[in-house]
Amino acid sequence: MQFTETPTQPFGRMLLDITLENNLGYKTPLVFRIMKLLRDHDYLPEYGGHMAEVALEEALCNAIIYGNRFDPNKKVHVQVFGEGTQFGIIIEDEGEGFNPENVPDPTDPENIYREHGRGILLMDHYMDHVEYNQRGNRICMMRARQTEPDPGAQPP
């Protein structure tokens, strides 16, 4: 995870550019749509792209819950793009952002049963590159094309 003053901009072909209302009910259909889009453009295998799906789910939840604080007047902007052997997803909320020092370390034994901080850890682990703008309300996640299913994935 890194914070940058010059955030990565979409590159290559724009696959999806959408703004949605700040409602958790829209998250799951959007995740399904994005995953299908990534599979259709051969960035993910037909099945077994669960790690990318988890990272996407976590980023959207963070934007809606922590970024926009469930405020129905705020929006979440999502861009999905790709070029060659790499795809990217940008998610930006209208919240005040966050400071990583305020997020409990989920690997610390005293935080083992806490619910906060794991999403950031998972996104960092599952994606090749994760960066935030300085404000902390915009995440860009990038990953190389995945040709094989995640380890342990079974065909549907």
Short mmCIF file of C-alpha atoms in Angstrom, two decimals:
data_model
loop_
_atom_site.label_atom_id
_atom_site.label_comp_id
_atom_site.label_asym_id
_atom_site.label_seq_id
_atom_site.Cartn_x
_atom_site.Cartn_y
_atom_site.Cartn_z
CA MET A 1 0.00 0.00 0.00
CA GLN A 2 1.27 3.40 -0.86
CA PHE A 3 -0.09 6.93 -0.79
CA THR A 4 0.82 9.14 -3.70
CA GLU A 5 0.41 12.76 -4.72
CA THR A 6 0.11 11.72 -8.37
CA PRO A 7 -2.39 8.84 -8.43
CA THR A 8 -2.35 6.38 -11.29
CA GLN A 9 -4.79 7.31 -14.01
CA PRO A 10 -6.74 4.80 -16.08
CA PHE A 11 -4.66 3.32 -18.88
CA GLY A 12 -5.46 1.32 -21.97
CA ARG A 13 -9.07 0.56 -22.73
CA MET A 14 -11.82 1.81 -20.41
CA LEU A 15 -14.02 -1.22 -19.71
CA LEU A 16 -16.41 0.44 -17.27
CA ASP A 17 -16.87 3.95 -15.91
CA ILE A 18 -19.79 4.17 -13.52
CA THR A 19 -20.99 6.27 -10.61
CA LEU A 20 -23.31 4.59 -8.16
CA GLU A 21 -25.38 5.66 -5.24
CA ASN A 22 -23.87 5.02 -1.85
CA ASN A 23 -25.91 1.90 -1.10
CA LEU A 24 -24.55 -1.53 -0.14
CA GLY A 25 -27.39 -3.10 -2.12
CA TYR A 26 -25.66 -2.04 -5.34
CA LYS A 27 -22.31 -3.58 -4.38
CA THR A 28 -22.94 -7.25 -5.20
CA PRO A 29 -24.50 -6.69 -8.64
CA LEU A 30 -21.62 -4.36 -9.52
CA VAL A 31 -19.03 -6.91 -8.36
CA PHE A 32 -20.69 -9.60 -10.52
CA ARG A 33 -20.73 -7.21 -13.48
CA ILE A 34 -17.05 -6.28 -13.08
CA MET A 35 -15.95 -9.88 -12.62
CA LYS A 36 -17.83 -10.91 -15.78
CA LEU A 37 -16.30 -8.00 -17.65
CA LEU A 38 -12.78 -8.99 -16.56
CA ARG A 39 -13.42 -12.62 -17.57
CA ASP A 40 -14.92 -11.58 -20.92
CA HIS A 41 -11.78 -9.54 -21.68
CA ASP A 42 -9.50 -12.42 -20.61
CA TYR A 43 -8.04 -10.67 -17.57
CA LEU A 44 -9.38 -13.42 -15.30
CA PRO A 45 -10.02 -17.12 -15.92
CA GLU A 46 -13.58 -18.43 -16.38
CA TYR A 47 -13.61 -19.53 -12.74
CA GLY A 48 -11.29 -19.21 -9.79
CA GLY A 49 -10.69 -15.44 -9.77
CA HIS A 50 -11.88 -15.20 -6.19
CA MET A 51 -8.89 -13.28 -4.87
CA ALA A 52 -9.53 -10.39 -7.26
CA GLU A 53 -13.23 -10.55 -6.35
CA VAL A 54 -12.47 -10.30 -2.63
CA ALA A 55 -10.21 -7.29 -3.21
CA LEU A 56 -12.95 -5.59 -5.25
CA GLU A 57 -15.61 -6.34 -2.61
CA GLU A 58 -13.40 -4.96 0.16
CA ALA A 59 -12.61 -1.75 -1.74
CA LEU A 60 -16.30 -1.12 -2.49
CA CYS A 61 -17.33 -1.82 1.11
CA ASN A 62 -14.64 0.52 2.41
CA ALA A 63 -15.85 3.29 0.08
CA ILE A 64 -19.51 2.93 1.02
CA ILE A 65 -19.18 2.19 4.74
CA TYR A 66 -16.05 4.01 5.90
CA GLY A 67 -15.51 6.56 3.15
CA ASN A 68 -19.02 7.84 2.57
CA ARG A 69 -20.32 6.65 5.95
CA PHE A 70 -23.53 5.32 4.38
CA ASP A 71 -24.50 8.89 3.42
CA PRO A 72 -27.18 8.48 0.71
CA ASN A 73 -26.26 11.89 -0.73
CA LYS A 74 -22.75 10.72 -1.61
CA LYS A 75 -21.62 8.64 -4.57
CA VAL A 76 -18.94 6.08 -5.40
CA HIS A 77 -17.15 6.35 -8.74
CA VAL A 78 -15.70 3.14 -10.23
CA GLN A 79 -13.47 2.74 -13.27
CA VAL A 80 -12.26 -0.56 -14.69
CA PHE A 81 -9.61 -0.50 -17.40
CA GLY A 82 -6.93 -2.65 -18.92
CA GLU A 83 -4.12 -2.87 -21.38
CA GLY A 84 -2.11 -5.83 -22.57
CA THR A 85 -1.52 -8.13 -19.64
CA GLN A 86 -2.69 -5.84 -16.83
CA PHE A 87 -6.00 -4.50 -15.56
CA GLY A 88 -6.83 -1.87 -13.01
CA ILE A 89 -9.75 -0.75 -10.86
CA ILE A 90 -10.14 2.72 -9.40
CA ILE A 91 -12.72 3.32 -6.68
CA GLU A 92 -13.25 6.82 -5.33
CA ASP A 93 -15.68 7.90 -2.63
CA GLU A 94 -16.73 11.38 -1.55
CA GLY A 95 -15.59 10.94 2.04
CA GLU A 96 -12.81 12.64 3.96
CA GLY A 97 -10.34 9.81 3.36
CA PHE A 98 -8.35 7.83 5.89
CA ASN A 99 -4.99 7.65 7.55
CA PRO A 100 -3.48 4.14 7.59
CA GLU A 101 -2.05 4.80 11.04
CA ASN A 102 -5.64 4.83 12.35
CA VAL A 103 -6.39 1.34 11.00
CA PRO A 104 -5.65 -1.45 13.49
CA ASP A 105 -3.01 -3.94 12.34
CA PRO A 106 -4.97 -7.19 11.83
CA THR A 107 -1.78 -9.24 12.27
CA ASP A 108 -1.31 -7.93 15.82
CA PRO A 109 -2.46 -10.66 18.25
CA GLU A 110 -4.58 -8.18 20.21
CA ASN A 111 -6.53 -7.35 17.03
CA ILE A 112 -7.16 -10.94 15.94
CA TYR A 113 -10.89 -10.76 16.70
CA ARG A 114 -11.44 -7.19 15.50
CA GLU A 115 -13.37 -6.66 12.31
CA HIS A 116 -11.38 -3.71 10.98
CA GLY A 117 -8.20 -3.59 8.90
CA ARG A 118 -8.39 -7.00 7.23
CA GLY A 119 -9.76 -5.65 3.95
CA ILE A 120 -6.73 -3.45 3.39
CA LEU A 121 -4.45 -6.39 4.14
CA LEU A 122 -6.36 -8.62 1.70
CA MET A 123 -6.32 -6.02 -1.07
CA ASP A 124 -2.57 -5.57 -0.64
CA HIS A 125 -2.05 -9.33 -0.72
CA TYR A 126 -4.37 -10.20 -3.62
CA MET A 127 -3.50 -7.37 -6.00
CA ASP A 128 -0.10 -6.65 -7.54
CA HIS A 129 -0.17 -2.92 -6.82
CA VAL A 130 -2.40 -0.88 -4.49
CA GLU A 131 -2.17 2.85 -4.08
CA TYR A 132 -4.25 5.62 -2.54
CA ASN A 133 -4.34 9.31 -3.26
CA GLN A 134 -2.97 11.59 -0.51
CA ARG A 135 -6.46 12.27 0.82
CA GLY A 136 -7.14 8.54 1.17
CA ASN A 137 -10.52 8.49 -0.59
CA ARG A 138 -9.35 6.96 -3.88
CA ILE A 139 -7.82 3.53 -4.37
CA CYS A 140 -6.23 2.17 -7.51
CA MET A 141 -5.66 -1.58 -7.60
CA MET A 142 -3.79 -3.22 -10.45
CA ARG A 143 -3.15 -6.84 -11.28
CA ALA A 144 -1.53 -8.84 -14.05
CA ARG A 145 -3.76 -10.96 -16.24
CA GLN A 146 -4.57 -14.21 -14.46
CA THR A 147 -4.68 -17.21 -16.78
CA GLU A 148 -5.00 -19.99 -14.20
CA PRO A 149 -7.63 -20.30 -11.45
CA ASP A 150 -6.69 -19.35 -7.89
CA PRO A 151 -5.02 -22.19 -5.97
CA GLY A 152 -7.61 -24.66 -4.73
CA ALA A 153 -10.42 -23.31 -6.95
CA GLN A 154 -12.79 -25.95 -8.28
CA PRO A 155 -14.71 -25.76 -11.57
CA PRO A 156 -18.38 -24.83 -11.14
#
